[in-house]
Structure formats: C-alpha cells, structure tokens
Amino acid sequence: GAGKTTFLKYIALAFAENRPERLGLEENRLPIMVNLYDYVVRRAAYGEKALLLEDYFNVFAKDCLQVNLPDNFFIDFVNALERGDCCVCLDGLDGVREIGLRREISSVISTFVNRYPRNRYIVTSRLAGYEDAPLDRRDFSRQIIQPFDDDDIRAFIEKWYRLTQKDSQVSQQ
C-alpha cells in the first residue's frame, strides 16, 4: 500500500540503532513493534482471560520469537513503559476486519496509552478501516501518508540503499 508498515519499521530501526536523529529527534527509546492482527489472533486464543497488550509483548517474544528471556525481562519491560522510555508502534488497526472488534481494540489501545502515557505511540490504519473505530483525538493526532510519485519512489530507493548498504557499489546498483 502506502508504506505504513515500512514507515513503522524505519522508526523502530532508528530507535533500535540509537539513531533518533534520523527521525529528527534527540531522544532514545525502546522500540516496540506490534502487528495488531497478530495480537487479536493471540488474544482470541486466550478465550475468557483478557490478554493485555503488555502481556502480549511477553507472549510474543516467548512463543513467536522463541527467545529465552531472563526472568526479570517482563518486569524491566513494564518499568520501561512506566518510565516512558518506549516508542510503541501498533501496525494495522484496519487489519482487524470486524468493526465491533476493531472498536474494542481501539479501546484496548486507549487504555494502554492512558496506563503508560509518557511513551510515544504510532498506530497505522488505512482510512477506510479507521473511520469506523477512530482513536481518541485527545490522545492521537491523525496524519495521512501521501502516495509516492515516480520521483518520490526513486529518491526513497536511493536514500534507503545509501543508509542501509555499507558497500557503495551495491548501493549504486
């Protein structure tokens, strides 16, 4: 589509590499990237028990990434959220197809933001999926990613390779 997921990955990577200047910022944050559709699927598997977003981060790391985390990882993780040290990237609100469930997930997101208000949050959605379950405008500003024309695409590709490739010949190719 318009590059929403690529945009979030770029933000997460800039923070992961401690390069916030790429974003025009002077702050380091722990990037947290969540695909909201995956969260909804995992949440449904929990049945009656609610799977909070912060619990999902831990479940995802253990089950999906199959990473052996230190015992204190989750506590340290929640502490980072409480301190406001994170950039939480929530991708694909529109991927939650059923409108009632999308509204519920919007509410989950709002509750999470109110619980950990000092972090940065970015939620992506196509416009068509967003209007039925918008986030509270007091907590979120709405931005629209403009489509690329051919010149924009060329400039993006050139900058991407210049930033990601150490070998200048590969970058030129």
Short mmCIF file of N, CA and C in Angstrom, two decimals:
data_model
loop_
_atom_site.label_atom_id
_atom_site.label_comp_id
_atom_site.label_asym_id
_atom_site.label_seq_id
_atom_site.Cartn_x
_atom_site.Cartn_y
_atom_site.Cartn_z
N GLY A 1 0.78 -1.19 0.00
CA GLY A 1 0.00 0.00 0.00
C GLY A 1 0.82 1.26 0.00
N ALA A 2 0.56 2.09 0.97
CA ALA A 2 1.17 3.42 1.04
C ALA A 2 2.50 3.44 1.78
N GLY A 3 2.89 2.32 2.37
CA GLY A 3 4.17 2.27 3.08
C GLY A 3 4.05 2.43 4.58
N LYS A 4 2.87 2.16 5.14
CA LYS A 4 2.67 2.34 6.58
C LYS A 4 3.57 1.43 7.40
N THR A 5 3.62 0.16 7.04
CA THR A 5 4.44 -0.80 7.79
C THR A 5 5.92 -0.50 7.60
N THR A 6 6.32 -0.16 6.39
CA THR A 6 7.72 0.19 6.13
C THR A 6 8.11 1.41 6.95
N PHE A 7 7.21 2.37 7.04
CA PHE A 7 7.45 3.58 7.83
C PHE A 7 7.66 3.23 9.31
N LEU A 8 6.79 2.36 9.84
CA LEU A 8 6.94 1.95 11.25
C LEU A 8 8.25 1.20 11.47
N LYS A 9 8.60 0.32 10.53
CA LYS A 9 9.86 -0.42 10.66
C LYS A 9 11.05 0.53 10.64
N TYR A 10 10.98 1.55 9.84
CA TYR A 10 12.06 2.54 9.78
C TYR A 10 12.20 3.25 11.13
N ILE A 11 11.08 3.64 11.71
CA ILE A 11 11.10 4.30 13.02
C ILE A 11 11.67 3.36 14.07
N ALA A 12 11.19 2.12 14.09
CA ALA A 12 11.68 1.14 15.07
C ALA A 12 13.18 0.89 14.90
N LEU A 13 13.63 0.79 13.66
CA LEU A 13 15.04 0.56 13.39
C LEU A 13 15.90 1.74 13.84
N ALA A 14 15.44 2.95 13.58
CA ALA A 14 16.19 4.14 14.00
C ALA A 14 16.36 4.14 15.52
N PHE A 15 15.32 3.81 16.26
CA PHE A 15 15.43 3.75 17.72
C PHE A 15 16.28 2.56 18.16
N ALA A 16 16.12 1.42 17.50
CA ALA A 16 16.90 0.23 17.87
C ALA A 16 18.39 0.45 17.67
N GLU A 17 18.75 1.21 16.66
CA GLU A 17 20.16 1.52 16.38
C GLU A 17 20.65 2.76 17.13
N ASN A 18 19.82 3.29 18.02
CA ASN A 18 20.15 4.53 18.75
C ASN A 18 20.52 5.65 17.78
N ARG A 19 19.70 5.79 16.72
CA ARG A 19 19.90 6.84 15.72
C ARG A 19 18.65 7.71 15.59
N PRO A 20 18.17 8.28 16.70
CA PRO A 20 16.93 9.07 16.62
C PRO A 20 17.05 10.31 15.74
N GLU A 21 18.28 10.73 15.46
CA GLU A 21 18.45 11.90 14.58
C GLU A 21 17.90 11.63 13.20
N ARG A 22 17.82 10.35 12.80
CA ARG A 22 17.21 10.01 11.51
C ARG A 22 15.74 10.41 11.47
N LEU A 23 15.16 10.54 12.65
CA LEU A 23 13.75 10.91 12.76
C LEU A 23 13.58 12.38 13.13
N GLY A 24 14.71 13.08 13.22
CA GLY A 24 14.65 14.47 13.64
C GLY A 24 14.43 14.62 15.13
N LEU A 25 14.80 13.59 15.91
CA LEU A 25 14.59 13.60 17.35
C LEU A 25 15.92 13.52 18.08
N GLU A 26 15.90 13.89 19.33
CA GLU A 26 17.09 13.80 20.18
C GLU A 26 16.78 12.97 21.41
N GLU A 27 16.12 11.85 21.24
CA GLU A 27 15.75 11.00 22.37
C GLU A 27 15.92 9.54 21.98
N ASN A 28 16.37 8.75 22.92
CA ASN A 28 16.48 7.31 22.68
C ASN A 28 15.27 6.64 23.31
N ARG A 29 14.72 5.70 22.58
CA ARG A 29 13.55 4.95 23.06
C ARG A 29 13.69 3.49 22.69
N LEU A 30 13.07 2.66 23.49
CA LEU A 30 12.98 1.23 23.21
C LEU A 30 11.85 1.04 22.20
N PRO A 31 12.14 0.56 20.98
CA PRO A 31 11.06 0.37 20.01
C PRO A 31 10.30 -0.93 20.27
N ILE A 32 8.99 -0.83 20.18
CA ILE A 32 8.11 -1.99 20.33
C ILE A 32 7.21 -2.01 19.12
N MET A 33 7.31 -3.07 18.34
CA MET A 33 6.53 -3.18 17.09
C MET A 33 5.51 -4.30 17.25
N VAL A 34 4.24 -3.98 17.03
CA VAL A 34 3.17 -4.96 17.18
C VAL A 34 2.27 -4.95 15.95
N ASN A 35 2.04 -6.12 15.39
CA ASN A 35 1.04 -6.27 14.34
C ASN A 35 -0.29 -6.52 15.05
N LEU A 36 -1.23 -5.60 14.91
CA LEU A 36 -2.48 -5.70 15.66
C LEU A 36 -3.31 -6.92 15.27
N TYR A 37 -3.24 -7.35 14.04
CA TYR A 37 -3.97 -8.57 13.65
C TYR A 37 -3.43 -9.77 14.43
N ASP A 38 -2.10 -9.87 14.55
CA ASP A 38 -1.50 -10.97 15.31
C ASP A 38 -1.91 -10.90 16.78
N TYR A 39 -1.97 -9.69 17.31
CA TYR A 39 -2.42 -9.53 18.70
C TYR A 39 -3.85 -10.04 18.86
N VAL A 40 -4.72 -9.69 17.93
CA VAL A 40 -6.12 -10.12 18.01
C VAL A 40 -6.23 -11.65 17.94
N VAL A 41 -5.47 -12.27 17.06
CA VAL A 41 -5.48 -13.73 16.94
C VAL A 41 -5.02 -14.37 18.25
N ARG A 42 -3.92 -13.88 18.79
CA ARG A 42 -3.37 -14.43 20.04
C ARG A 42 -4.34 -14.18 21.19
N ARG A 43 -4.97 -13.02 21.19
CA ARG A 43 -5.93 -12.65 22.23
C ARG A 43 -7.13 -13.59 22.20
N ALA A 44 -7.59 -13.95 21.01
CA ALA A 44 -8.73 -14.87 20.87
C ALA A 44 -8.39 -16.24 21.43
N ALA A 45 -7.14 -16.65 21.30
CA ALA A 45 -6.72 -17.96 21.81
C ALA A 45 -6.78 -18.02 23.33
N TYR A 46 -6.77 -16.85 23.98
CA TYR A 46 -6.83 -16.80 25.44
C TYR A 46 -8.26 -16.91 25.97
N GLY A 47 -9.24 -16.87 25.08
CA GLY A 47 -10.63 -17.05 25.47
C GLY A 47 -11.12 -16.02 26.45
N GLU A 48 -11.63 -16.49 27.58
CA GLU A 48 -12.23 -15.61 28.59
C GLU A 48 -11.19 -14.69 29.24
N LYS A 49 -9.96 -15.16 29.38
CA LYS A 49 -8.92 -14.34 30.00
C LYS A 49 -8.51 -13.23 29.03
N ALA A 50 -8.46 -12.03 29.54
CA ALA A 50 -8.03 -10.91 28.70
C ALA A 50 -6.52 -10.94 28.56
N LEU A 51 -6.04 -10.73 27.35
CA LEU A 51 -4.61 -10.62 27.10
C LEU A 51 -4.30 -9.15 26.91
N LEU A 52 -3.74 -8.53 27.95
CA LEU A 52 -3.37 -7.13 27.86
C LEU A 52 -2.25 -6.96 26.85
N LEU A 53 -2.13 -5.77 26.29
CA LEU A 53 -1.07 -5.53 25.31
C LEU A 53 0.31 -5.82 25.89
N GLU A 54 0.56 -5.36 27.11
CA GLU A 54 1.88 -5.60 27.70
C GLU A 54 2.15 -7.08 27.91
N ASP A 55 1.11 -7.85 28.21
CA ASP A 55 1.27 -9.30 28.34
C ASP A 55 1.55 -9.93 26.97
N TYR A 56 0.92 -9.38 25.94
CA TYR A 56 1.13 -9.89 24.59
C TYR A 56 2.60 -9.74 24.18
N PHE A 57 3.24 -8.64 24.55
CA PHE A 57 4.65 -8.45 24.19
C PHE A 57 5.48 -9.61 24.72
N ASN A 58 5.21 -10.00 25.95
CA ASN A 58 5.94 -11.10 26.58
C ASN A 58 5.61 -12.43 25.89
N VAL A 59 4.33 -12.68 25.64
CA VAL A 59 3.89 -13.91 24.97
C VAL A 59 4.49 -14.00 23.58
N PHE A 60 4.47 -12.89 22.86
CA PHE A 60 5.02 -12.87 21.50
C PHE A 60 6.51 -13.21 21.51
N ALA A 61 7.25 -12.61 22.42
CA ALA A 61 8.70 -12.87 22.49
C ALA A 61 8.98 -14.35 22.77
N LYS A 62 8.21 -14.93 23.68
CA LYS A 62 8.44 -16.33 24.06
C LYS A 62 7.93 -17.30 22.99
N ASP A 63 6.69 -17.10 22.53
CA ASP A 63 6.05 -18.08 21.64
C ASP A 63 6.44 -17.90 20.17
N CYS A 64 6.43 -16.69 19.71
CA CYS A 64 6.66 -16.45 18.28
C CYS A 64 8.14 -16.30 17.95
N LEU A 65 8.86 -15.56 18.75
CA LEU A 65 10.28 -15.37 18.50
C LEU A 65 11.11 -16.52 19.08
N GLN A 66 10.50 -17.26 19.99
CA GLN A 66 11.15 -18.38 20.67
C GLN A 66 12.49 -17.95 21.28
N VAL A 67 12.42 -16.84 21.98
CA VAL A 67 13.59 -16.28 22.64
C VAL A 67 13.52 -16.63 24.13
N ASN A 68 14.62 -17.12 24.67
CA ASN A 68 14.70 -17.36 26.10
C ASN A 68 15.05 -16.06 26.79
N LEU A 69 14.07 -15.51 27.47
CA LEU A 69 14.25 -14.22 28.12
C LEU A 69 14.66 -14.41 29.57
N PRO A 70 15.44 -13.48 30.10
CA PRO A 70 15.78 -13.56 31.52
C PRO A 70 14.50 -13.44 32.37
N ASP A 71 14.54 -13.98 33.56
CA ASP A 71 13.36 -13.98 34.43
C ASP A 71 12.83 -12.57 34.70
N ASN A 72 13.69 -11.59 34.79
CA ASN A 72 13.27 -10.23 35.11
C ASN A 72 12.92 -9.40 33.88
N PHE A 73 12.94 -10.02 32.69
CA PHE A 73 12.70 -9.27 31.46
C PHE A 73 11.36 -8.54 31.48
N PHE A 74 10.31 -9.24 31.82
CA PHE A 74 8.98 -8.63 31.77
C PHE A 74 8.88 -7.47 32.75
N ILE A 75 9.45 -7.62 33.93
CA ILE A 75 9.42 -6.55 34.92
C ILE A 75 10.19 -5.34 34.39
N ASP A 76 11.38 -5.57 33.81
CA ASP A 76 12.16 -4.47 33.23
C ASP A 76 11.41 -3.80 32.08
N PHE A 77 10.73 -4.62 31.31
CA PHE A 77 9.96 -4.14 30.17
C PHE A 77 8.84 -3.21 30.63
N VAL A 78 8.07 -3.64 31.61
CA VAL A 78 6.98 -2.82 32.14
C VAL A 78 7.54 -1.56 32.78
N ASN A 79 8.68 -1.67 33.45
CA ASN A 79 9.32 -0.48 34.03
C ASN A 79 9.67 0.54 32.94
N ALA A 80 10.17 0.06 31.80
CA ALA A 80 10.48 0.96 30.68
C ALA A 80 9.22 1.66 30.19
N LEU A 81 8.11 0.93 30.12
CA LEU A 81 6.84 1.54 29.73
C LEU A 81 6.41 2.59 30.76
N GLU A 82 6.54 2.25 32.04
CA GLU A 82 6.14 3.18 33.10
C GLU A 82 6.99 4.45 33.09
N ARG A 83 8.28 4.32 32.77
CA ARG A 83 9.16 5.49 32.71
C ARG A 83 8.91 6.34 31.46
N GLY A 84 8.25 5.76 30.46
CA GLY A 84 8.02 6.47 29.21
C GLY A 84 9.20 6.37 28.27
N ASP A 85 9.93 5.28 28.33
CA ASP A 85 11.14 5.09 27.52
C ASP A 85 10.89 4.41 26.17
N CYS A 86 9.65 4.20 25.81
CA CYS A 86 9.35 3.37 24.63
C CYS A 86 8.71 4.16 23.49
N CYS A 87 8.86 3.62 22.30
CA CYS A 87 8.10 4.05 21.14
C CYS A 87 7.30 2.82 20.71
N VAL A 88 6.01 2.85 20.93
CA VAL A 88 5.14 1.71 20.67
C VAL A 88 4.50 1.90 19.30
N CYS A 89 4.85 1.01 18.38
CA CYS A 89 4.34 1.06 17.01
C CYS A 89 3.31 -0.05 16.83
N LEU A 90 2.06 0.34 16.66
CA LEU A 90 0.95 -0.60 16.53
C LEU A 90 0.47 -0.56 15.08
N ASP A 91 0.72 -1.64 14.38
CA ASP A 91 0.52 -1.66 12.93
C ASP A 91 -0.77 -2.35 12.53
N GLY A 92 -1.56 -1.68 11.71
CA GLY A 92 -2.67 -2.31 11.02
C GLY A 92 -3.98 -2.40 11.78
N LEU A 93 -4.44 -1.31 12.35
CA LEU A 93 -5.76 -1.34 13.01
C LEU A 93 -6.84 -1.78 12.04
N ASP A 94 -6.71 -1.40 10.78
CA ASP A 94 -7.69 -1.78 9.77
C ASP A 94 -7.65 -3.28 9.46
N GLY A 95 -6.58 -3.96 9.85
CA GLY A 95 -6.47 -5.41 9.63
C GLY A 95 -7.41 -6.20 10.52
N VAL A 96 -7.96 -5.54 11.53
CA VAL A 96 -8.99 -6.15 12.37
C VAL A 96 -10.30 -5.91 11.63
N ARG A 97 -10.75 -6.92 10.91
CA ARG A 97 -11.84 -6.73 9.92
C ARG A 97 -13.21 -6.43 10.53
N GLU A 98 -13.56 -7.12 11.60
CA GLU A 98 -14.90 -6.97 12.18
C GLU A 98 -14.97 -5.65 12.95
N ILE A 99 -15.93 -4.80 12.62
CA ILE A 99 -16.00 -3.45 13.15
C ILE A 99 -16.10 -3.42 14.67
N GLY A 100 -16.93 -4.28 15.24
CA GLY A 100 -17.06 -4.30 16.71
C GLY A 100 -15.75 -4.65 17.38
N LEU A 101 -15.03 -5.61 16.84
CA LEU A 101 -13.74 -6.00 17.39
C LEU A 101 -12.71 -4.88 17.19
N ARG A 102 -12.76 -4.20 16.05
CA ARG A 102 -11.85 -3.08 15.81
C ARG A 102 -12.10 -1.98 16.83
N ARG A 103 -13.35 -1.72 17.16
CA ARG A 103 -13.66 -0.72 18.19
C ARG A 103 -13.13 -1.16 19.55
N GLU A 104 -13.25 -2.45 19.82
CA GLU A 104 -12.72 -2.99 21.08
C GLU A 104 -11.20 -2.82 21.14
N ILE A 105 -10.52 -3.09 20.04
CA ILE A 105 -9.07 -2.95 20.01
C ILE A 105 -8.68 -1.47 20.14
N SER A 106 -9.44 -0.57 19.54
CA SER A 106 -9.20 0.87 19.73
C SER A 106 -9.30 1.22 21.21
N SER A 107 -10.26 0.63 21.89
CA SER A 107 -10.42 0.86 23.32
C SER A 107 -9.24 0.28 24.11
N VAL A 108 -8.77 -0.90 23.71
CA VAL A 108 -7.59 -1.52 24.35
C VAL A 108 -6.39 -0.59 24.19
N ILE A 109 -6.23 -0.05 22.99
CA ILE A 109 -5.11 0.87 22.73
C ILE A 109 -5.23 2.11 23.61
N SER A 110 -6.41 2.69 23.69
CA SER A 110 -6.61 3.90 24.51
C SER A 110 -6.32 3.62 25.98
N THR A 111 -6.77 2.47 26.47
CA THR A 111 -6.50 2.09 27.86
C THR A 111 -5.00 1.96 28.10
N PHE A 112 -4.31 1.34 27.15
CA PHE A 112 -2.86 1.15 27.25
C PHE A 112 -2.15 2.51 27.27
N VAL A 113 -2.55 3.40 26.38
CA VAL A 113 -1.94 4.74 26.30
C VAL A 113 -2.18 5.50 27.61
N ASN A 114 -3.36 5.38 28.17
CA ASN A 114 -3.65 6.06 29.44
C ASN A 114 -2.89 5.44 30.61
N ARG A 115 -2.60 4.14 30.53
CA ARG A 115 -1.83 3.46 31.58
C ARG A 115 -0.35 3.85 31.52
N TYR A 116 0.16 4.04 30.29
CA TYR A 116 1.57 4.37 30.09
C TYR A 116 1.67 5.63 29.20
N PRO A 117 1.28 6.78 29.72
CA PRO A 117 1.12 7.97 28.87
C PRO A 117 2.40 8.65 28.40
N ARG A 118 3.54 8.35 28.98
CA ARG A 118 4.75 9.11 28.65
C ARG A 118 5.53 8.56 27.46
N ASN A 119 5.05 7.48 26.88
CA ASN A 119 5.71 6.90 25.71
C ASN A 119 5.23 7.59 24.45
N ARG A 120 5.91 7.29 23.35
CA ARG A 120 5.43 7.72 22.03
C ARG A 120 4.63 6.56 21.45
N TYR A 121 3.55 6.89 20.75
CA TYR A 121 2.69 5.87 20.15
C TYR A 121 2.42 6.22 18.70
N ILE A 122 2.45 5.20 17.86
CA ILE A 122 2.07 5.35 16.46
C ILE A 122 1.17 4.17 16.13
N VAL A 123 0.01 4.46 15.58
CA VAL A 123 -0.93 3.42 15.16
C VAL A 123 -1.21 3.64 13.69
N THR A 124 -1.05 2.57 12.88
CA THR A 124 -1.34 2.73 11.45
C THR A 124 -2.67 2.07 11.11
N SER A 125 -3.30 2.63 10.08
CA SER A 125 -4.55 2.09 9.57
C SER A 125 -4.82 2.72 8.21
N ARG A 126 -5.46 1.98 7.35
CA ARG A 126 -5.99 2.59 6.14
C ARG A 126 -7.16 3.49 6.56
N LEU A 127 -7.41 4.51 5.78
CA LEU A 127 -8.50 5.43 6.12
C LEU A 127 -9.84 4.71 6.20
N ALA A 128 -10.09 3.82 5.25
CA ALA A 128 -11.39 3.14 5.21
C ALA A 128 -11.64 2.34 6.48
N GLY A 129 -10.63 1.74 7.06
CA GLY A 129 -10.82 0.96 8.27
C GLY A 129 -10.80 1.78 9.53
N TYR A 130 -10.27 2.98 9.45
CA TYR A 130 -10.10 3.80 10.64
C TYR A 130 -11.37 4.51 11.06
N GLU A 131 -12.13 5.00 10.12
CA GLU A 131 -13.29 5.83 10.43
C GLU A 131 -14.33 5.13 11.30
N ASP A 132 -14.43 3.80 11.21
CA ASP A 132 -15.42 3.06 12.00
C ASP A 132 -14.99 2.88 13.45
N ALA A 133 -13.69 3.03 13.73
CA ALA A 133 -13.18 2.82 15.09
C ALA A 133 -12.02 3.76 15.37
N PRO A 134 -12.26 5.07 15.29
CA PRO A 134 -11.15 6.01 15.46
C PRO A 134 -10.64 6.05 16.89
N LEU A 135 -9.39 6.43 17.02
CA LEU A 135 -8.79 6.63 18.34
C LEU A 135 -9.15 8.02 18.82
N ASP A 136 -9.11 8.19 20.12
CA ASP A 136 -9.47 9.46 20.74
C ASP A 136 -8.53 10.57 20.26
N ARG A 137 -9.06 11.62 19.69
CA ARG A 137 -8.26 12.72 19.16
C ARG A 137 -7.51 13.49 20.26
N ARG A 138 -7.91 13.30 21.51
CA ARG A 138 -7.16 13.93 22.61
C ARG A 138 -5.83 13.23 22.83
N ASP A 139 -5.74 11.95 22.45
CA ASP A 139 -4.52 11.18 22.63
C ASP A 139 -3.71 11.03 21.35
N PHE A 140 -4.37 11.13 20.21
CA PHE A 140 -3.73 10.87 18.92
C PHE A 140 -4.05 11.97 17.92
N SER A 141 -3.04 12.37 17.17
CA SER A 141 -3.29 13.24 16.03
C SER A 141 -3.30 12.36 14.78
N ARG A 142 -4.08 12.72 13.83
CA ARG A 142 -4.22 11.92 12.61
C ARG A 142 -3.35 12.51 11.52
N GLN A 143 -2.51 11.67 10.94
CA GLN A 143 -1.64 12.06 9.84
C GLN A 143 -1.91 11.12 8.67
N ILE A 144 -1.79 11.63 7.47
CA ILE A 144 -2.04 10.81 6.28
C ILE A 144 -0.75 10.72 5.48
N ILE A 145 -0.33 9.50 5.19
CA ILE A 145 0.85 9.29 4.36
C ILE A 145 0.43 9.54 2.92
N GLN A 146 1.12 10.46 2.28
CA GLN A 146 0.81 10.80 0.91
C GLN A 146 1.42 9.76 -0.04
N PRO A 147 0.74 9.46 -1.14
CA PRO A 147 1.30 8.48 -2.09
C PRO A 147 2.55 9.02 -2.77
N PHE A 148 3.45 8.10 -3.12
CA PHE A 148 4.68 8.46 -3.84
C PHE A 148 4.40 8.58 -5.33
N ASP A 149 5.01 9.58 -5.95
CA ASP A 149 5.03 9.59 -7.41
C ASP A 149 6.37 8.95 -7.83
N ASP A 150 6.65 8.88 -9.12
CA ASP A 150 7.87 8.20 -9.59
C ASP A 150 9.14 8.83 -9.03
N ASP A 151 9.19 10.16 -8.94
CA ASP A 151 10.37 10.83 -8.38
C ASP A 151 10.55 10.50 -6.90
N ASP A 152 9.43 10.45 -6.16
CA ASP A 152 9.49 10.09 -4.74
C ASP A 152 10.02 8.68 -4.56
N ILE A 153 9.54 7.76 -5.40
CA ILE A 153 9.98 6.36 -5.32
C ILE A 153 11.49 6.27 -5.57
N ARG A 154 11.95 6.94 -6.59
CA ARG A 154 13.38 6.93 -6.92
C ARG A 154 14.21 7.50 -5.76
N ALA A 155 13.79 8.63 -5.21
CA ALA A 155 14.51 9.26 -4.10
C ALA A 155 14.50 8.34 -2.87
N PHE A 156 13.38 7.71 -2.59
CA PHE A 156 13.28 6.80 -1.44
C PHE A 156 14.26 5.65 -1.59
N ILE A 157 14.27 5.02 -2.76
CA ILE A 157 15.16 3.88 -3.00
C ILE A 157 16.62 4.30 -2.87
N GLU A 158 16.98 5.43 -3.44
CA GLU A 158 18.37 5.90 -3.35
C GLU A 158 18.77 6.16 -1.90
N LYS A 159 17.92 6.82 -1.14
CA LYS A 159 18.22 7.11 0.26
C LYS A 159 18.26 5.82 1.09
N TRP A 160 17.34 4.91 0.82
CA TRP A 160 17.28 3.64 1.56
C TRP A 160 18.59 2.87 1.40
N TYR A 161 19.03 2.71 0.18
CA TYR A 161 20.26 1.96 -0.06
C TYR A 161 21.49 2.70 0.48
N ARG A 162 21.49 4.01 0.38
CA ARG A 162 22.61 4.78 0.90
C ARG A 162 22.72 4.61 2.42
N LEU A 163 21.57 4.52 3.11
CA LEU A 163 21.56 4.35 4.56
C LEU A 163 21.81 2.92 5.01
N THR A 164 21.36 1.95 4.23
CA THR A 164 21.42 0.56 4.70
C THR A 164 22.58 -0.25 4.15
N GLN A 165 23.19 0.17 3.05
CA GLN A 165 24.28 -0.59 2.45
C GLN A 165 25.62 0.04 2.78
N LYS A 166 26.51 -0.77 3.31
CA LYS A 166 27.86 -0.28 3.61
C LYS A 166 28.72 -0.27 2.35
N ASP A 167 28.42 -1.18 1.43
CA ASP A 167 29.18 -1.30 0.17
C ASP A 167 28.59 -0.32 -0.84
N SER A 168 29.34 0.70 -1.22
CA SER A 168 28.81 1.74 -2.12
C SER A 168 28.48 1.20 -3.51
N GLN A 169 29.20 0.16 -3.95
CA GLN A 169 28.88 -0.42 -5.28
C GLN A 169 27.51 -1.09 -5.24
N VAL A 170 27.22 -1.81 -4.16
CA VAL A 170 25.90 -2.45 -4.02
C VAL A 170 24.83 -1.37 -3.96
N SER A 171 25.12 -0.30 -3.23
CA SER A 171 24.17 0.80 -3.12
C SER A 171 23.87 1.40 -4.49
N GLN A 172 24.90 1.62 -5.31
CA GLN A 172 24.71 2.19 -6.64
C GLN A 172 23.89 1.28 -7.53
N GLN A 173 24.16 -0.04 -7.43
CA GLN A 173 23.41 -1.00 -8.25
C GLN A 173 21.95 -0.96 -7.89
#
